PDB file of C-alpha atoms and ligand atoms in Angstrom:
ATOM      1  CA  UNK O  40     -81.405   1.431  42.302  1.00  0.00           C
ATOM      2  CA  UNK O  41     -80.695   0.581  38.624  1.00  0.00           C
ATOM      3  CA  UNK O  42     -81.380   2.940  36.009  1.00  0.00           C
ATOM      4  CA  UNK O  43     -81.222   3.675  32.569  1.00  0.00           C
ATOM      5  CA  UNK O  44     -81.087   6.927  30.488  1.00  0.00           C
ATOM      6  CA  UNK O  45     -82.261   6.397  27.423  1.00  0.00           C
ATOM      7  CA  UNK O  46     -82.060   9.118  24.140  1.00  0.00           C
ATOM      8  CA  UNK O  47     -80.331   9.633  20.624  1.00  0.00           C
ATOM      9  CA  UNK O  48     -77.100  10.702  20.312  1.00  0.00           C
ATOM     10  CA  UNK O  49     -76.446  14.416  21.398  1.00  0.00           C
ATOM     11  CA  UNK O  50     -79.018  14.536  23.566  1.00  0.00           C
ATOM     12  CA  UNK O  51     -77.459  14.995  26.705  1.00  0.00           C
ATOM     13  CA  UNK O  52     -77.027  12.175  28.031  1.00  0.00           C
ATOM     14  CA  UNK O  53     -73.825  12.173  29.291  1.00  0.00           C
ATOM     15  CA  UNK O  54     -74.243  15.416  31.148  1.00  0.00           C
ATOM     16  CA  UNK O  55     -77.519  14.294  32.888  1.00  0.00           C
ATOM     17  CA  UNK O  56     -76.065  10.967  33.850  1.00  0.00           C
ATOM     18  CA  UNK O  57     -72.814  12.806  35.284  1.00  0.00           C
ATOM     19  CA  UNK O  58     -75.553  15.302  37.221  1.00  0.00           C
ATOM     20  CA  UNK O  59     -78.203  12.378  38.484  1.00  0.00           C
ATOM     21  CA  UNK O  60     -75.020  10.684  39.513  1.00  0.00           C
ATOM     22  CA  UNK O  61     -73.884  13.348  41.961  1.00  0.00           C
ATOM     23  CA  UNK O  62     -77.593  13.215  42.850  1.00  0.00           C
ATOM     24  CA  UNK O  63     -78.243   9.961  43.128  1.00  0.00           C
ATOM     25  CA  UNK O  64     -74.526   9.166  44.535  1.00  0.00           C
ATOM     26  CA  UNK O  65     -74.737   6.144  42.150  1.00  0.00           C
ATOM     27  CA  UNK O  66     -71.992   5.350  39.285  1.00  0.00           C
ATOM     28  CA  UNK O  67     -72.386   6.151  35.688  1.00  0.00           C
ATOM     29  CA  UNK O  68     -71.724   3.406  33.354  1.00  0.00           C
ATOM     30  CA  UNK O  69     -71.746   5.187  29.524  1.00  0.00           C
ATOM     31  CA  UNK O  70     -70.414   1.834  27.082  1.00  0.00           C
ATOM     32  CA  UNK O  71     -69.205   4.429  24.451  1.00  0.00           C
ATOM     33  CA  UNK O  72     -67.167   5.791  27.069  1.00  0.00           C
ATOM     34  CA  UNK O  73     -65.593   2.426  28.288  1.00  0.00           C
ATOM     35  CA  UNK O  74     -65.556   1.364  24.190  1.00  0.00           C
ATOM     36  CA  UNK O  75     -63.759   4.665  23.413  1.00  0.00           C
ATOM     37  CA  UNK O  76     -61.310   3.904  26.485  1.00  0.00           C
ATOM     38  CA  UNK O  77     -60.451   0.285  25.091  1.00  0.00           C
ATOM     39  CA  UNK O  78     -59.684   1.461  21.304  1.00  0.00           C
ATOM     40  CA  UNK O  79     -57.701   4.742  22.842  1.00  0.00           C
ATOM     41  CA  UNK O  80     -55.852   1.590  24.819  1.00  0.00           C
ATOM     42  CA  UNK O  81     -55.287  -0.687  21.928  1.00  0.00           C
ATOM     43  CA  UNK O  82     -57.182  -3.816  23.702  1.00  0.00           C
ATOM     44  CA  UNK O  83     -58.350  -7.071  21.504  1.00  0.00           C
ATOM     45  CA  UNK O  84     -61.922  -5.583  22.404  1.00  0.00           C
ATOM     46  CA  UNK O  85     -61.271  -2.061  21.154  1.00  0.00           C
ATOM     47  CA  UNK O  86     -59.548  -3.054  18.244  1.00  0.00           C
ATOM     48  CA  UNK O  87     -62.945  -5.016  17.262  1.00  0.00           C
ATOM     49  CA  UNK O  88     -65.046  -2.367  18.176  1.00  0.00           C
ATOM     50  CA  UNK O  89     -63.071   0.179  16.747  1.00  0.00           C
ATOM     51  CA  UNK O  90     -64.030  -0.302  13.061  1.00  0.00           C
ATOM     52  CA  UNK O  91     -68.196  -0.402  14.109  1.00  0.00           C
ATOM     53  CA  UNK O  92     -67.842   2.703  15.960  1.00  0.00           C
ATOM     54  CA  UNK O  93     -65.652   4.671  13.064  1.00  0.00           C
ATOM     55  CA  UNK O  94     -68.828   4.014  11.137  1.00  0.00           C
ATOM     56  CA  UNK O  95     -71.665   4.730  13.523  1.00  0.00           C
ATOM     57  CA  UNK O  96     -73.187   1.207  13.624  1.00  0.00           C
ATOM     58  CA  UNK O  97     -73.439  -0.763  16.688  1.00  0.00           C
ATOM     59  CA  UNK O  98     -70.857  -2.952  18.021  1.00  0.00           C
ATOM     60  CA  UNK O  99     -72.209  -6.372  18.105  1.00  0.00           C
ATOM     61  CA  UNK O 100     -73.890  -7.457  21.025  1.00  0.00           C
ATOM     62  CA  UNK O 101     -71.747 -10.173  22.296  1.00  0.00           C
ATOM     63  CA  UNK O 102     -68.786  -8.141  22.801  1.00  0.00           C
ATOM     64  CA  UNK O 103     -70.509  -5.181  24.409  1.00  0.00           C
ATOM     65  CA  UNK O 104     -72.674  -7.227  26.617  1.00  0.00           C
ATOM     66  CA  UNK O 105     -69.889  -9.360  28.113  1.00  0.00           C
ATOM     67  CA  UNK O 106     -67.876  -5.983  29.168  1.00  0.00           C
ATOM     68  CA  UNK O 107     -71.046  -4.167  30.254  1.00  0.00           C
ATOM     69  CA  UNK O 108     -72.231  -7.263  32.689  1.00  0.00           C
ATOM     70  CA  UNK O 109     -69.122  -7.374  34.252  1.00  0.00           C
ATOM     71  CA  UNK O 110     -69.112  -3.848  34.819  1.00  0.00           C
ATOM     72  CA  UNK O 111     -72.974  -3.464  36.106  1.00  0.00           C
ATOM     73  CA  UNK O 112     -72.431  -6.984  38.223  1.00  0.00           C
ATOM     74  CA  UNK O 113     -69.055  -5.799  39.732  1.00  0.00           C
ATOM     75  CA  UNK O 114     -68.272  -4.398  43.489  1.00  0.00           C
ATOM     76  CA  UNK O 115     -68.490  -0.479  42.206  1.00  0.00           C
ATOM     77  CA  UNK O 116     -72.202  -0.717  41.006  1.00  0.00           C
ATOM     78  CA  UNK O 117     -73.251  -2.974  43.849  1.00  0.00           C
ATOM     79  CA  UNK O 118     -75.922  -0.518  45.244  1.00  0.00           C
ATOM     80  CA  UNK O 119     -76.981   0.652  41.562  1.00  0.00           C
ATOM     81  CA  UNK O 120     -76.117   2.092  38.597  1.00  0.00           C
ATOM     82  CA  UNK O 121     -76.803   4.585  35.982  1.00  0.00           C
ATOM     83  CA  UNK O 122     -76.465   3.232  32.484  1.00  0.00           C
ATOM     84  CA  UNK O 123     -76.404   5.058  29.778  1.00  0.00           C
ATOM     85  CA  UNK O 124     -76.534   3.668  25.967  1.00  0.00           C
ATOM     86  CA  UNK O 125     -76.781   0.226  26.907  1.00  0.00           C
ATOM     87  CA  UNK O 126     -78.643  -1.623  26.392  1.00  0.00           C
ATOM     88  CA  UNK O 127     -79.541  -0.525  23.221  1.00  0.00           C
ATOM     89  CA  UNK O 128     -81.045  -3.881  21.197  1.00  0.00           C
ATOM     90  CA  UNK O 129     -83.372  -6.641  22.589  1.00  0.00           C
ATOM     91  CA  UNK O 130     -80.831  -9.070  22.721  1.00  0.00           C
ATOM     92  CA  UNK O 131     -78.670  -6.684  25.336  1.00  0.00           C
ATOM     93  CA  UNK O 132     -82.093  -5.550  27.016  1.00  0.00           C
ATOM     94  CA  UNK O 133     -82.448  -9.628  27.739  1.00  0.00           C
ATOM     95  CA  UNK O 134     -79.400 -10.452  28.899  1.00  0.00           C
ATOM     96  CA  UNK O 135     -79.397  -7.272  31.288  1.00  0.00           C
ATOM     97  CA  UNK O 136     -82.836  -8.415  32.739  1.00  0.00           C
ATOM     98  CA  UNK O 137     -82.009 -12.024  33.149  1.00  0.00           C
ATOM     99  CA  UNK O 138     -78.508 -11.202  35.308  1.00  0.00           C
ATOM    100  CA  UNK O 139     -79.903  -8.439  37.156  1.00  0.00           C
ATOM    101  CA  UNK O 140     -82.861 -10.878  38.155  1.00  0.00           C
ATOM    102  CA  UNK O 141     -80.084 -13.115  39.245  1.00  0.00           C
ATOM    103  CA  UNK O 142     -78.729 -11.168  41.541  1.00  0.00           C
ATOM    104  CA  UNK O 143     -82.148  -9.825  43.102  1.00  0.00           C
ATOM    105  CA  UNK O 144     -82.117  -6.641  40.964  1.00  0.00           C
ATOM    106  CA  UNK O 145     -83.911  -5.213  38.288  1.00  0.00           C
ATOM    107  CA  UNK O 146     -83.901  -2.145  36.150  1.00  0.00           C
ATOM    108  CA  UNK O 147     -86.532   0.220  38.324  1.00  0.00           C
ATOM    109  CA  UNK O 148     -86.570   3.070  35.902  1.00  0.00           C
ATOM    110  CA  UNK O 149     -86.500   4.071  32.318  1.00  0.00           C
ATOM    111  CA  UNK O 150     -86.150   7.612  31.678  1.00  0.00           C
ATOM    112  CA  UNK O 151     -86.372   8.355  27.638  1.00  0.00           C
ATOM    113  CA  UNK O 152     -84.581  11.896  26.991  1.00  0.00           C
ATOM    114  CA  UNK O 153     -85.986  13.242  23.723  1.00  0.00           C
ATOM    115  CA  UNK O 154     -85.185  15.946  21.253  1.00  0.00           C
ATOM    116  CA  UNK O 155     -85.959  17.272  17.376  1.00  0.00           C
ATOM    117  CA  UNK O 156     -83.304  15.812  15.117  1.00  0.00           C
ATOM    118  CA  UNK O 157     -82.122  19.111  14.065  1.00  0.00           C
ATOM    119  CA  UNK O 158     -81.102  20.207  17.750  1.00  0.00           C
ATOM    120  CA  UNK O 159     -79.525  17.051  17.450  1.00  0.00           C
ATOM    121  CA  UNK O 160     -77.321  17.374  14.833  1.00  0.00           C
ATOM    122  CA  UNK O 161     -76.542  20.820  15.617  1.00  0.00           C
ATOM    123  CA  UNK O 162     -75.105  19.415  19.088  1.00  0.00           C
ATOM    124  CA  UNK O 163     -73.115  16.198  18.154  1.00  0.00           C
ATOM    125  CA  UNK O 164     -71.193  18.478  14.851  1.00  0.00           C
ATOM    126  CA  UNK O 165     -70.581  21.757  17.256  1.00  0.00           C
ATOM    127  CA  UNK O 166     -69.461  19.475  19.991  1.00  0.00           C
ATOM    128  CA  UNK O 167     -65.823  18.907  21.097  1.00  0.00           C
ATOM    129  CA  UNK O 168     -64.673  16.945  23.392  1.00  0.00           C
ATOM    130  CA  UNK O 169     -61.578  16.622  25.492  1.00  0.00           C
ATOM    131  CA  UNK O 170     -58.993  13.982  24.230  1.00  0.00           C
ATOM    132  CA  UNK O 171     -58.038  13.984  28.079  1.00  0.00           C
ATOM    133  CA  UNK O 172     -60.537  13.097  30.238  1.00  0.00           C
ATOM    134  CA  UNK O 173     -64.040  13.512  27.532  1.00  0.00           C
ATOM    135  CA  UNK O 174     -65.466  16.550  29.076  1.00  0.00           C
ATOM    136  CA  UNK O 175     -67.755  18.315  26.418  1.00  0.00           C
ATOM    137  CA  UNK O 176     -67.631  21.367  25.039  1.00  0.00           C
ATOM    138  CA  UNK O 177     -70.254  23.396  22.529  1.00  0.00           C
ATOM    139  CA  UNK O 178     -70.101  26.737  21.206  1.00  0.00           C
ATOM    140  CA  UNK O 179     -74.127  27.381  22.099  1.00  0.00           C
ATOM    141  CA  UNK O 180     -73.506  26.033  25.777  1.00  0.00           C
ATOM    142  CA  UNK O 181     -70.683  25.934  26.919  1.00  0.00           C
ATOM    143  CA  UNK O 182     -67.238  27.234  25.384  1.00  0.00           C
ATOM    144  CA  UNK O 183     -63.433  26.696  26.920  1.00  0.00           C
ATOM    145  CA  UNK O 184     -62.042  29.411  29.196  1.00  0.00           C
ATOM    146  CA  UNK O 185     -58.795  29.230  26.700  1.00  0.00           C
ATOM    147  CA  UNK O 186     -59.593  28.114  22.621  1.00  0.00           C
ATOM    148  CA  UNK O 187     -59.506  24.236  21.803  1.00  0.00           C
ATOM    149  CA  UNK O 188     -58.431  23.457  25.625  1.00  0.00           C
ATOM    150  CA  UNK O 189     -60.206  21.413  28.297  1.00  0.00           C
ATOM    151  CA  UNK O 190     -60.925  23.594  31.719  1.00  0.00           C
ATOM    152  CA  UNK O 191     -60.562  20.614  33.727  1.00  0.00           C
ATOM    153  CA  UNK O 192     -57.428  18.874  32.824  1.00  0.00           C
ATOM    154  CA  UNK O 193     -55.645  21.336  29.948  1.00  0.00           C
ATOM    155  CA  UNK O 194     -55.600  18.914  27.167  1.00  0.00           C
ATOM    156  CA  UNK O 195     -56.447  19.662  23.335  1.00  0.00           C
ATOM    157  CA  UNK O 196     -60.377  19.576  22.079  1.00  0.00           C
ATOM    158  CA  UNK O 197     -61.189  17.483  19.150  1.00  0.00           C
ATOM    159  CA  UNK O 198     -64.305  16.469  17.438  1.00  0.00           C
ATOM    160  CA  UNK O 199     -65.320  12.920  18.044  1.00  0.00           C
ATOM    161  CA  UNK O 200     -64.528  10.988  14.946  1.00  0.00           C
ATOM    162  CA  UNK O 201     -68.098   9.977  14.987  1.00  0.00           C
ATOM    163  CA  UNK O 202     -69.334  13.469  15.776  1.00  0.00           C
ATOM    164  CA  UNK O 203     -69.047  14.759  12.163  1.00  0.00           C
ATOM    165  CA  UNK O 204     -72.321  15.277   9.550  1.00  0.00           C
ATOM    166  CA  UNK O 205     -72.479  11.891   8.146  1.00  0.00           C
ATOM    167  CA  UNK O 206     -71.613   9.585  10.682  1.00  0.00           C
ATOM    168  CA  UNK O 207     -73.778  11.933  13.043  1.00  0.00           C
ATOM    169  CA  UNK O 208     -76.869  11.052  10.811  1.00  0.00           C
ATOM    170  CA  UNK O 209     -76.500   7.466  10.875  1.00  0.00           C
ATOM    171  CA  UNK O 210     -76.124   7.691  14.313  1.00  0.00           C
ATOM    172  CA  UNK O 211     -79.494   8.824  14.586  1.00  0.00           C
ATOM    173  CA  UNK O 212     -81.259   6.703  12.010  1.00  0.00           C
ATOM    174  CA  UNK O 213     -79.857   3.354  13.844  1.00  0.00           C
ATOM    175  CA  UNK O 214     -80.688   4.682  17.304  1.00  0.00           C
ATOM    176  CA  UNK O 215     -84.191   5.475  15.885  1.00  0.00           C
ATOM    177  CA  UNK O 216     -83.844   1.793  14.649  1.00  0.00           C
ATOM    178  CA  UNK O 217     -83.121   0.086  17.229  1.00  0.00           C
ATOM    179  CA  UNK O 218     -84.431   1.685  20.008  1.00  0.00           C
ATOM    180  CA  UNK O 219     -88.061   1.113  18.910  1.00  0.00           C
ATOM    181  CA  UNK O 220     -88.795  -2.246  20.439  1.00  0.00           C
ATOM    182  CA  UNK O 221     -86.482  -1.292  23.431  1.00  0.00           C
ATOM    183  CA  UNK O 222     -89.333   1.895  24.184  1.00  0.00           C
ATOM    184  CA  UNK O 223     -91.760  -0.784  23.783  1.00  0.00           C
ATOM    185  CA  UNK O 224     -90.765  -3.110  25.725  1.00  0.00           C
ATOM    186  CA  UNK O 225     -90.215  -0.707  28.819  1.00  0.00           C
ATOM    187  CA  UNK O 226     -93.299   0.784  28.247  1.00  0.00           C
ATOM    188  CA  UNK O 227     -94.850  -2.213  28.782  1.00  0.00           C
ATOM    189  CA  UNK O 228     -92.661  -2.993  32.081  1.00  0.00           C
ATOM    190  CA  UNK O 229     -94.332   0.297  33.356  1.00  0.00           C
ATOM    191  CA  UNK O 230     -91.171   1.984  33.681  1.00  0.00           C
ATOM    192  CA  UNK O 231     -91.135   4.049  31.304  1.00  0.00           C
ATOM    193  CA  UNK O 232     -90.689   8.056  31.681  1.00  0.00           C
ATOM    194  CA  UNK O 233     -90.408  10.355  28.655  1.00  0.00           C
ATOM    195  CA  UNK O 234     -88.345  13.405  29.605  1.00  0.00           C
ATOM    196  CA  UNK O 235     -87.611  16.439  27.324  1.00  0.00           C
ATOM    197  CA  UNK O 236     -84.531  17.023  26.508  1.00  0.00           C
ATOM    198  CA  UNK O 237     -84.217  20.180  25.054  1.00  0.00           C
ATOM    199  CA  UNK O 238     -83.362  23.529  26.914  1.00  0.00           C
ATOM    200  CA  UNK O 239     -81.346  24.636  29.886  1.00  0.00           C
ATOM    201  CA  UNK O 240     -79.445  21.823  30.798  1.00  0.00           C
ATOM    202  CA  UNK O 241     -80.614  22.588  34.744  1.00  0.00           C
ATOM    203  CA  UNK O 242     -83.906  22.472  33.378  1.00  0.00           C
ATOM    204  CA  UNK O 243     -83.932  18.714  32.094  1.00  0.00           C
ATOM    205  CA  UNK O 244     -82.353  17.734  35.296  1.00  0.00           C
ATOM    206  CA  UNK O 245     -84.901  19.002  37.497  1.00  0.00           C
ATOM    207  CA  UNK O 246     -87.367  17.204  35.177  1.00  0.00           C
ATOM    208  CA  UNK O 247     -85.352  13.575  35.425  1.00  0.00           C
ATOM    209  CA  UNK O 248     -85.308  14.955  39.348  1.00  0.00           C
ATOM    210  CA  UNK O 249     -88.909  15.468  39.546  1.00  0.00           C
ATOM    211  CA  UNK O 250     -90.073  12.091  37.598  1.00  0.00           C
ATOM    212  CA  UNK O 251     -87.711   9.911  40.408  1.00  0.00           C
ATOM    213  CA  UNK O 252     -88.936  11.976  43.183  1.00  0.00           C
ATOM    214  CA  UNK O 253     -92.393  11.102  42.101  1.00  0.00           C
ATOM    215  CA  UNK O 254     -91.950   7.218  41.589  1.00  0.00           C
ATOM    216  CA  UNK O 255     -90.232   7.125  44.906  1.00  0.00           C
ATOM    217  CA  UNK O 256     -93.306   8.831  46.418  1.00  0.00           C
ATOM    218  CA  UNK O 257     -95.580   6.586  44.510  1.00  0.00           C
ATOM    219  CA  UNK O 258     -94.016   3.122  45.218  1.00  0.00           C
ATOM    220  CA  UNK O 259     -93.483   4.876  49.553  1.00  0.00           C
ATOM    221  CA  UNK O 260     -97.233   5.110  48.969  1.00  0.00           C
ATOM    222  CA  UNK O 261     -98.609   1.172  48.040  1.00  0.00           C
TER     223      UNK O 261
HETATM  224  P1  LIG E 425     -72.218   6.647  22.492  1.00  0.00           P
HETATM  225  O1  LIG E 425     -71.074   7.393  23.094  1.00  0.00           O
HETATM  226  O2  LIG E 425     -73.149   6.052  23.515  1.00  0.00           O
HETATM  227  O3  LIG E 425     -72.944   7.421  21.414  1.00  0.00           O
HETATM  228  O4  LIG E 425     -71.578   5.373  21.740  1.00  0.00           O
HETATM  229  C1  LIG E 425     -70.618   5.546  20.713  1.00  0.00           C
HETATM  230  C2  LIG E 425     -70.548   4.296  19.862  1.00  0.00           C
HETATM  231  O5  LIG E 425     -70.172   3.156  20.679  1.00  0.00           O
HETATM  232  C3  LIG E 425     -71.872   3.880  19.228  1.00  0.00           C
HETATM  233  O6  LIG E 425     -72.130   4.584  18.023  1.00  0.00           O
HETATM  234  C4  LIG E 425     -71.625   2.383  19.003  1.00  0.00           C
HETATM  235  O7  LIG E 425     -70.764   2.184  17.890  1.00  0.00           O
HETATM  236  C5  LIG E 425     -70.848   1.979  20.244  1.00  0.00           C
HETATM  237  N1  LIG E 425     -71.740   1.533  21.338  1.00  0.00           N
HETATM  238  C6  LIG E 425     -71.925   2.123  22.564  1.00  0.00           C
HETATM  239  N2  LIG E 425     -72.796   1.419  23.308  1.00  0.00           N
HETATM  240  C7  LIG E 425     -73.194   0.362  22.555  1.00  0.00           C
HETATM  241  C8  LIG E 425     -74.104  -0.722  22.758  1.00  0.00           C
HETATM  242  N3  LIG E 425     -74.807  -0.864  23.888  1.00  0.00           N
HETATM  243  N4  LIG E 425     -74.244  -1.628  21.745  1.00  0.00           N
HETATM  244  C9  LIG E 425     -73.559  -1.503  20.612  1.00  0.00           C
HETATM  245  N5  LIG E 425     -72.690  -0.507  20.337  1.00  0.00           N
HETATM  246  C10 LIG E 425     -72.502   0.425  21.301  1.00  0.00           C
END
């Protein structure tokens, strides 16, 4: 099954997607995460990317589509995939319809995570995240067993360069943007599913649970 988590920045995103994709025992395919690998690597792709991201504007669509297709279309998300922050414009939601239709697949599932903009905010500036292997860390939800070092692998914690005030903000005005006509566009596909985000992050996973559980009942049921 192919599905996409959809939600502002700080939202919790990647922590759901890692959690539906021990549930679903489908990968998790976050673009800022494989953008973030190719600057940290120095590729031709990461160095054009880099600048975009510094700022908190979008990379453009070409470049992100072509590395995201090949990804999604490739032998490890052959049975499905969890994507999470693409696609994020029209022009990426059209290319991802028109080569999953090619390969007799389609996106079955929208789920929108939502939250105020000030719990927002107050996640993406109090996060920090491991220069090692980008667990997250937050002083309201979860704090390192030793200061400024990651439980799982030991390396330093540092802020995101695109986690601070500013850059945080226009994060969350062009995802308010852009995501507009994407919601519209998957509410009109009838996928659709708008999930709060806020609380106990157990809590909104039960609720993603509970909204797949009852689309798989519905769709058992025609
Ligand atoms: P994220 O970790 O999803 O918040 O993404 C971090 C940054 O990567 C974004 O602010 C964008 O600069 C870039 N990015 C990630 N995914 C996309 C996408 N689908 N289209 C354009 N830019 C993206």
């Amino acid at each position: 099954m192919d599905l996409l988590l959809i939600g502002p920045p700080g939202v919790g995103k990647g922590t759901q997607a890692a959690r539906l994709r021990q549930a679903l025992g489908i990968p998790h395919l976050s673009t800022g995460d494989l953008l973030r690998r190719h600057v940290a690597e120095g590729t031709a792709l990461g160095a054009a990317a880099g600048a975009h991201m510094r700022r908190g504007e979008l990379v453009p669509d070409a470049l992100v589509t072509e590395m995201t297709l090949e990804q999604i279309l490739g032998p490890s998300c052959s049975a499905g995939v969890i994507l999470d922050g693409f696609p994020r414009t029209p022009a990426q939601a059209e290319a991802l319809d028109t080569a999953l239709a090619g390969h007799a697949r389609r996106l079955a599932v929208v789920l929108h995570l939502t939250a105020p903009d000030q719990t927002l905010l107050r996640r993406l500036t109090g996060r920090r995240t491991c220069a090692g292997c980008g667990d997250s860390y937050h002083p309201d939800t979860r704090t390192p067993r030793t200061h400024g070092q990651c439980d799982s692998c030991g390396q330093p914690l540092v802020q995101r360069a695109d986690d601070t005030a500013e850059t945080a903000r226009t994060r969350l005005a062009v995802h308010t943007r852009q995501t507009q006509p994407l919601l519209a566009r998957y509410r009109l596909a009838g996928v659709l599913h708008e999930i709060d985000g806020c609380g106990d992050p157990g809590d909104v996973t039960r609720r993603l649970l509970a909204v797949l559980a009852l689309r798989a009942a519905g769709s058992s049921a025609l």
